[in-house]
């Protein structure tokens, strides 16, 4: 424990008494004082009351009682609620007054007149505008219930009611306390303290119809029997008081809903203190409270020394008591003595008062956790610093390790708790629990490991290592790797041990159950998987594989490989065992394309449909690298129909969905189509027809043609020739293989765009057809060749045999001659029509010379609106529109194109240079006056011009 003592933070003392210097001088003595919620209230011997806000010390309320001290006596006691909202003042002559925090005028409490108030239990539901129901303890042992509601009228009674609810038989009521029981809104706990007795009441309160209309504690005290703690009466009068601990910091910050306080009762024997438990399940809560309480006797506090250094022969009783969160503060012989309430050792003992000086009171601010000592002249504050610093050590001494760890603050303190807890658990044989604790301590690694090894506690060792590895930083690579590798070894040993246990039990007897061991095995496997997933970065791959392999643990090898994403190992494992579905399940989760390429060949052979499904979900793969696998599959599945061929399915996906244009992909598909044993060319032709729409086609035409010829795919080969525009080669190939209909279809492909080629192709077909028919059915051959309208009988005659009889096709010759006669007659008719048209044109030309137009005297130019006869002009006889020659020329220039405009200007320049320019004049007239600008092409072009130009006034067009 000497080491533990050194871990205490002794930089600052827990307690320190400081004298408070007021910012103003006071000429009279203090007679009473109270502190609550950082509000200090002082009562002076003159009857004045000073109310000081400690957050703003210069803000002081100076309050006088309504009557003189000579009439009502000195202020004897004051009682301030925890919120500092309500103040009750008691005088030596039995006058009692009430003062609200927002008022500076104390008002008399008429119902309490003559009652010597000794203590008050404030309502736990404060703060409120009124006091609500409060209990008042009197000097004569009576307990009253009062309800005070402040009013603005001086003479109006502020007390709604006052009722005596209980009578203590052995003296004044030195202390009262009321609190709530969590979860039971209608239940109250009441503690009544007298000099010799401490009474604990617990029960339900009454509920009047309206709040403040009647007593709620009358029925409570009538029906509930108290739990009593009694001490032997003192031979002489001794102080008595009841103190309750302030609000805990957790309750003030809202971190804890339940507030469990501590009480201290000062009696002749000493200070009885304990927790005010709120366990609602306890039937006898009062007995529980008292049974768990402890007494600090006067003898536990050292006697004061006289001026000569000797101990005083007589000990004065404890004069006052207050509670902090963890300590009991006692006022003894002018000293402040602080005892830790957990083990009652003295942590502070300081003389504060001068010899012969007496204290008024020792108080605690219940809300702000501040502590005060008052004398008639001075105010002292007991400053508390980090008072829970020793709690962990005391809890550790009492072997309450959980609480000790909770209150330990520094890493060294927590470490001391962990080591002590681990030692304790080892001594009790609780190795697994000790492993968890040791793992978080600084106890030497080898010492702890050897302890578990010596006791053959492999499970505890495993747990210790799992805990210990979390304490090392990521930078401690060597330590983490060593521990992780050791854990793998321990896991494997445990797996083998459980397997051996299952095997042994099964061999011993068939009735022996192995279910529990199998459950342990499943749990251990889950723990191992979690371990490798979490610490895979700390494991060396080669070492781990060797450790697991040395134990023959294939499933664990698989788990580790999966955890570190070593999918090559996992896939090879399943593939070697021909577990295709498991292989595919692993493959589905991969993102590395190389793994797909590596295992595609074997999986394509044994699980082609499922593999293609997987491949189609990964469009990022390179189909080129999958071609070997596809060809290997096709080689072993030559009899599979093309509609079910998975290689074809994947290649079509690449072409149609991924729109790949890589020639190798298309060539592979053509190769599979062409080499298929089926005689049908439908699939190949369908593909070639679709691909021919691209220019150039996405496949290698030479390669495709060779494949088609090699595999006797004539139609496909002809289609390739045709798509290349080699119609003659296509027809020759078709005729070579006696595909007359196919050759006919190809011969028609050039259409009307190239009649000569079409005729040449059909002549080749005709030659083949006539040669096949021979002399047997010349008429049938001629009927077939009628499908082409370009062939004539004279084109076919050279193909007939020399000895053919003309009777076989004399009808065709006669029909041809008649056709020629009709053509000659048609040409003669066309020549006659042309001669007639020429004569008509000559007549029209002669008539043009006689054409004229009549211009009236008032006729105006259609452009400038000036008289037409004023200067040179043009008139168009067909429409009677007239224009000045210059106006017409300008309009034509503006509306003509660049070429015409340039030519007009050029002609104008040539004519302007003088000389005979008749030719240029006629050309210029033809360009300018070729057509009316209002009726001709210029008018049509002007349709896009707006009605209003930029030079026009738009307002003129306003409606």
PDB file of N, CA, C and O in Angstrom, residues 305-348:
ATOM      1  N   UNK A 305      -4.681  20.697  22.027  1.00  0.00           N
ATOM      2  CA  UNK A 305      -3.563  20.908  22.932  1.00  0.00           C
ATOM      3  C   UNK A 305      -3.641  22.319  23.513  1.00  0.00           C
ATOM      4  O   UNK A 305      -4.086  23.265  22.851  1.00  0.00           O
ATOM      5  N   UNK A 306      -3.210  22.405  24.782  1.00  0.00           N
ATOM      6  CA  UNK A 306      -3.212  23.704  25.454  1.00  0.00           C
ATOM      7  C   UNK A 306      -2.025  24.537  24.962  1.00  0.00           C
ATOM      8  O   UNK A 306      -1.201  24.072  24.170  1.00  0.00           O
ATOM      9  N   UNK A 307      -1.919  25.738  25.479  1.00  0.00           N
ATOM     10  CA  UNK A 307      -0.817  26.630  25.084  1.00  0.00           C
ATOM     11  C   UNK A 307       0.535  26.035  25.453  1.00  0.00           C
ATOM     12  O   UNK A 307       1.542  26.292  24.801  1.00  0.00           O
ATOM     13  N   UNK A 308       0.563  25.220  26.505  1.00  0.00           N
ATOM     14  CA  UNK A 308       1.830  24.616  26.942  1.00  0.00           C
ATOM     15  C   UNK A 308       2.172  23.372  26.138  1.00  0.00           C
ATOM     16  O   UNK A 308       3.214  22.766  26.346  1.00  0.00           O
ATOM     17  N   UNK A 309       1.280  22.972  25.243  1.00  0.00           N
ATOM     18  CA  UNK A 309       1.554  21.796  24.418  1.00  0.00           C
ATOM     19  C   UNK A 309       0.949  20.525  24.967  1.00  0.00           C
ATOM     20  O   UNK A 309       1.104  19.466  24.362  1.00  0.00           O
ATOM     21  N   UNK A 310       0.282  20.585  26.121  1.00  0.00           N
ATOM     22  CA  UNK A 310      -0.341  19.391  26.687  1.00  0.00           C
ATOM     23  C   UNK A 310      -1.794  19.257  26.195  1.00  0.00           C
ATOM     24  O   UNK A 310      -2.430  20.246  25.869  1.00  0.00           O
ATOM     25  N   UNK A 311      -2.262  18.019  26.202  1.00  0.00           N
ATOM     26  CA  UNK A 311      -3.648  17.789  25.827  1.00  0.00           C
ATOM     27  C   UNK A 311      -4.557  18.258  26.944  1.00  0.00           C
ATOM     28  O   UNK A 311      -4.247  18.128  28.121  1.00  0.00           O
ATOM     29  N   UNK A 312      -5.688  18.838  26.542  1.00  0.00           N
ATOM     30  CA  UNK A 312      -6.650  19.302  27.536  1.00  0.00           C
ATOM     31  C   UNK A 312      -7.220  18.116  28.297  1.00  0.00           C
ATOM     32  O   UNK A 312      -7.502  17.075  27.716  1.00  0.00           O
ATOM     33  N   UNK A 313      -7.423  18.296  29.628  1.00  0.00           N
ATOM     34  CA  UNK A 313      -7.915  17.159  30.433  1.00  0.00           C
ATOM     35  C   UNK A 313      -9.351  16.776  30.075  1.00  0.00           C
ATOM     36  O   UNK A 313      -9.731  15.613  30.219  1.00  0.00           O
ATOM     37  N   UNK A 314     -10.164  17.728  29.628  1.00  0.00           N
ATOM     38  CA  UNK A 314     -11.568  17.426  29.278  1.00  0.00           C
ATOM     39  C   UNK A 314     -11.772  17.744  27.807  1.00  0.00           C
ATOM     40  O   UNK A 314     -11.178  18.659  27.257  1.00  0.00           O
ATOM     41  N   UNK A 315     -12.645  16.955  27.206  1.00  0.00           N
ATOM     42  CA  UNK A 315     -12.945  17.152  25.793  1.00  0.00           C
ATOM     43  C   UNK A 315     -14.319  17.800  25.648  1.00  0.00           C
ATOM     44  O   UNK A 315     -15.309  17.316  26.198  1.00  0.00           O
ATOM     45  N   UNK A 316     -14.340  18.879  24.898  1.00  0.00           N
ATOM     46  CA  UNK A 316     -15.616  19.521  24.633  1.00  0.00           C
ATOM     47  C   UNK A 316     -16.358  18.732  23.556  1.00  0.00           C
ATOM     48  O   UNK A 316     -15.746  18.109  22.690  1.00  0.00           O
ATOM     49  N   UNK A 317     -17.692  18.741  23.582  1.00  0.00           N
ATOM     50  CA  UNK A 317     -18.446  18.000  22.554  1.00  0.00           C
ATOM     51  C   UNK A 317     -18.290  18.663  21.194  1.00  0.00           C
ATOM     52  O   UNK A 317     -17.856  19.810  21.063  1.00  0.00           O
ATOM     53  N   UNK A 318     -18.678  17.926  20.180  1.00  0.00           N
ATOM     54  CA  UNK A 318     -18.678  18.470  18.812  1.00  0.00           C
ATOM     55  C   UNK A 318     -19.743  19.552  18.747  1.00  0.00           C
ATOM     56  O   UNK A 318     -20.909  19.340  19.070  1.00  0.00           O
ATOM     57  N   UNK A 319     -19.338  20.757  18.298  1.00  0.00           N
ATOM     58  CA  UNK A 319     -20.245  21.897  18.345  1.00  0.00           C
ATOM     59  C   UNK A 319     -21.090  22.034  17.085  1.00  0.00           C
ATOM     60  O   UNK A 319     -22.160  22.641  17.116  1.00  0.00           O
ATOM     61  N   UNK A 320     -20.629  21.505  15.966  1.00  0.00           N
ATOM     62  CA  UNK A 320     -21.377  21.641  14.714  1.00  0.00           C
ATOM     63  C   UNK A 320     -20.918  20.622  13.705  1.00  0.00           C
ATOM     64  O   UNK A 320     -19.815  20.081  13.796  1.00  0.00           O
ATOM     65  N   UNK A 321     -21.785  20.370  12.732  1.00  0.00           N
ATOM     66  CA  UNK A 321     -21.469  19.367  11.723  1.00  0.00           C
ATOM     67  C   UNK A 321     -22.034  19.833  10.376  1.00  0.00           C
ATOM     68  O   UNK A 321     -23.074  20.489  10.314  1.00  0.00           O
ATOM     69  N   UNK A 322     -21.303  19.506   9.313  1.00  0.00           N
ATOM     70  CA  UNK A 322     -21.754  19.741   7.943  1.00  0.00           C
ATOM     71  C   UNK A 322     -21.206  18.620   7.074  1.00  0.00           C
ATOM     72  O   UNK A 322     -20.233  17.953   7.443  1.00  0.00           O
ATOM     73  N   UNK A 323     -21.845  18.396   5.929  1.00  0.00           N
ATOM     74  CA  UNK A 323     -21.442  17.319   5.039  1.00  0.00           C
ATOM     75  C   UNK A 323     -21.044  17.874   3.682  1.00  0.00           C
ATOM     76  O   UNK A 323     -21.725  18.726   3.116  1.00  0.00           O
ATOM     77  N   UNK A 324     -19.899  17.379   3.190  1.00  0.00           N
ATOM     78  CA  UNK A 324     -19.555  17.607   1.780  1.00  0.00           C
ATOM     79  C   UNK A 324     -19.885  16.314   1.042  1.00  0.00           C
ATOM     80  O   UNK A 324     -20.549  15.427   1.587  1.00  0.00           O
ATOM     81  N   UNK A 325     -19.421  16.191  -0.201  1.00  0.00           N
ATOM     82  CA  UNK A 325     -19.746  14.993  -0.965  1.00  0.00           C
ATOM     83  C   UNK A 325     -19.123  13.730  -0.354  1.00  0.00           C
ATOM     84  O   UNK A 325     -19.746  12.666  -0.375  1.00  0.00           O
ATOM     85  N   UNK A 326     -17.919  13.841   0.216  1.00  0.00           N
ATOM     86  CA  UNK A 326     -17.223  12.651   0.708  1.00  0.00           C
ATOM     87  C   UNK A 326     -16.729  12.786   2.152  1.00  0.00           C
ATOM     88  O   UNK A 326     -16.159  11.831   2.671  1.00  0.00           O
ATOM     89  N   UNK A 327     -16.955  13.942   2.784  1.00  0.00           N
ATOM     90  CA  UNK A 327     -16.368  14.145   4.098  1.00  0.00           C
ATOM     91  C   UNK A 327     -17.407  14.661   5.093  1.00  0.00           C
ATOM     92  O   UNK A 327     -18.399  15.291   4.704  1.00  0.00           O
ATOM     93  N   UNK A 328     -17.118  14.368   6.345  1.00  0.00           N
ATOM     94  CA  UNK A 328     -17.899  14.911   7.453  1.00  0.00           C
ATOM     95  C   UNK A 328     -17.062  16.032   8.079  1.00  0.00           C
ATOM     96  O   UNK A 328     -15.928  15.800   8.521  1.00  0.00           O
ATOM     97  N   UNK A 329     -17.603  17.247   8.066  1.00  0.00           N
ATOM     98  CA  UNK A 329     -16.907  18.400   8.631  1.00  0.00           C
ATOM     99  C   UNK A 329     -17.440  18.643  10.044  1.00  0.00           C
ATOM    100  O   UNK A 329     -18.647  18.820  10.233  1.00  0.00           O
ATOM    101  N   UNK A 330     -16.530  18.652  11.005  1.00  0.00           N
ATOM    102  CA  UNK A 330     -16.919  18.838  12.401  1.00  0.00           C
ATOM    103  C   UNK A 330     -16.253  20.108  12.949  1.00  0.00           C
ATOM    104  O   UNK A 330     -15.078  20.394  12.649  1.00  0.00           O
ATOM    105  N   UNK A 331     -17.006  20.821  13.755  1.00  0.00           N
ATOM    106  CA  UNK A 331     -16.470  21.971  14.485  1.00  0.00           C
ATOM    107  C   UNK A 331     -16.242  21.524  15.917  1.00  0.00           C
ATOM    108  O   UNK A 331     -17.196  21.258  16.655  1.00  0.00           O
ATOM    109  N   UNK A 332     -14.958  21.401  16.282  1.00  0.00           N
ATOM    110  CA  UNK A 332     -14.605  20.874  17.603  1.00  0.00           C
ATOM    111  C   UNK A 332     -13.571  21.799  18.231  1.00  0.00           C
ATOM    112  O   UNK A 332     -12.488  21.987  17.676  1.00  0.00           O
ATOM    113  N   UNK A 333     -13.921  22.388  19.381  1.00  0.00           N
ATOM    114  CA  UNK A 333     -12.972  23.188  20.160  1.00  0.00           C
ATOM    115  C   UNK A 333     -12.268  24.232  19.288  1.00  0.00           C
ATOM    116  O   UNK A 333     -11.056  24.422  19.369  1.00  0.00           O
ATOM    117  N   UNK A 334     -13.048  24.875  18.412  1.00  0.00           N
ATOM    118  CA  UNK A 334     -12.493  25.920  17.568  1.00  0.00           C
ATOM    119  C   UNK A 334     -11.717  25.398  16.378  1.00  0.00           C
ATOM    120  O   UNK A 334     -11.065  26.171  15.678  1.00  0.00           O
ATOM    121  N   UNK A 335     -11.746  24.098  16.119  1.00  0.00           N
ATOM    122  CA  UNK A 335     -11.039  23.490  14.991  1.00  0.00           C
ATOM    123  C   UNK A 335     -12.036  22.961  13.959  1.00  0.00           C
ATOM    124  O   UNK A 335     -13.147  22.541  14.312  1.00  0.00           O
ATOM    125  N   UNK A 336     -11.624  23.010  12.725  1.00  0.00           N
ATOM    126  CA  UNK A 336     -12.374  22.329  11.674  1.00  0.00           C
ATOM    127  C   UNK A 336     -11.682  21.000  11.416  1.00  0.00           C
ATOM    128  O   UNK A 336     -10.508  20.963  11.027  1.00  0.00           O
ATOM    129  N   UNK A 337     -12.401  19.920  11.654  1.00  0.00           N
ATOM    130  CA  UNK A 337     -11.864  18.576  11.476  1.00  0.00           C
ATOM    131  C   UNK A 337     -12.688  17.901  10.369  1.00  0.00           C
ATOM    132  O   UNK A 337     -13.920  17.844  10.462  1.00  0.00           O
ATOM    133  N   UNK A 338     -12.005  17.401   9.338  1.00  0.00           N
ATOM    134  CA  UNK A 338     -12.678  16.720   8.226  1.00  0.00           C
ATOM    135  C   UNK A 338     -12.294  15.252   8.248  1.00  0.00           C
ATOM    136  O   UNK A 338     -11.107  14.914   8.262  1.00  0.00           O
ATOM    137  N   UNK A 339     -13.318  14.398   8.291  1.00  0.00           N
ATOM    138  CA  UNK A 339     -13.110  12.955   8.279  1.00  0.00           C
ATOM    139  C   UNK A 339     -13.710  12.387   6.993  1.00  0.00           C
ATOM    140  O   UNK A 339     -14.821  12.767   6.592  1.00  0.00           O
ATOM    141  N   UNK A 340     -12.987  11.503   6.364  1.00  0.00           N
ATOM    142  CA  UNK A 340     -13.529  10.837   5.171  1.00  0.00           C
ATOM    143  C   UNK A 340     -14.603   9.870   5.625  1.00  0.00           C
ATOM    144  O   UNK A 340     -14.375   9.025   6.487  1.00  0.00           O
ATOM    145  N   UNK A 341     -15.760   9.980   5.027  1.00  0.00           N
ATOM    146  CA  UNK A 341     -16.878   9.196   5.567  1.00  0.00           C
ATOM    147  C   UNK A 341     -16.812   7.723   5.161  1.00  0.00           C
ATOM    148  O   UNK A 341     -17.561   6.907   5.709  1.00  0.00           O
ATOM    149  N   UNK A 342     -15.914   7.370   4.214  1.00  0.00           N
ATOM    150  CA  UNK A 342     -15.813   5.957   3.851  1.00  0.00           C
ATOM    151  C   UNK A 342     -15.029   5.165   4.893  1.00  0.00           C
ATOM    152  O   UNK A 342     -15.415   4.055   5.258  1.00  0.00           O
ATOM    153  N   UNK A 343     -13.907   5.721   5.362  1.00  0.00           N
ATOM    154  CA  UNK A 343     -13.114   4.994   6.359  1.00  0.00           C
ATOM    155  C   UNK A 343     -12.860   5.811   7.631  1.00  0.00           C
ATOM    156  O   UNK A 343     -12.130   5.358   8.521  1.00  0.00           O
ATOM    157  N   UNK A 344     -13.442   7.018   7.672  1.00  0.00           N
ATOM    158  CA  UNK A 344     -13.416   7.868   8.855  1.00  0.00           C
ATOM    159  C   UNK A 344     -12.003   8.277   9.272  1.00  0.00           C
ATOM    160  O   UNK A 344     -11.772   8.613  10.445  1.00  0.00           O
ATOM    161  N   UNK A 345     -11.057   8.253   8.343  1.00  0.00           N
ATOM    162  CA  UNK A 345      -9.742   8.770   8.702  1.00  0.00           C
ATOM    163  C   UNK A 345      -9.772  10.296   8.557  1.00  0.00           C
ATOM    164  O   UNK A 345     -10.485  10.853   7.731  1.00  0.00           O
ATOM    165  N   UNK A 346      -8.981  10.940   9.396  1.00  0.00           N
ATOM    166  CA  UNK A 346      -8.969  12.401   9.425  1.00  0.00           C
ATOM    167  C   UNK A 346      -8.062  12.902   8.313  1.00  0.00           C
ATOM    168  O   UNK A 346      -6.884  12.537   8.223  1.00  0.00           O
ATOM    169  N   UNK A 347      -8.617  13.748   7.451  1.00  0.00           N
ATOM    170  CA  UNK A 347      -7.843  14.290   6.337  1.00  0.00           C
ATOM    171  C   UNK A 347      -7.491  15.757   6.560  1.00  0.00           C
ATOM    172  O   UNK A 347      -6.644  16.309   5.838  1.00  0.00           O
ATOM    173  N   UNK A 348      -8.144  16.387   7.570  1.00  0.00           N
ATOM    174  CA  UNK A 348      -7.875  17.812   7.817  1.00  0.00           C
ATOM    175  C   UNK A 348      -8.208  18.130   9.262  1.00  0.00           C
ATOM    176  O   UNK A 348      -9.247  17.719   9.789  1.00  0.00           O
TER     177      UNK A 348
END
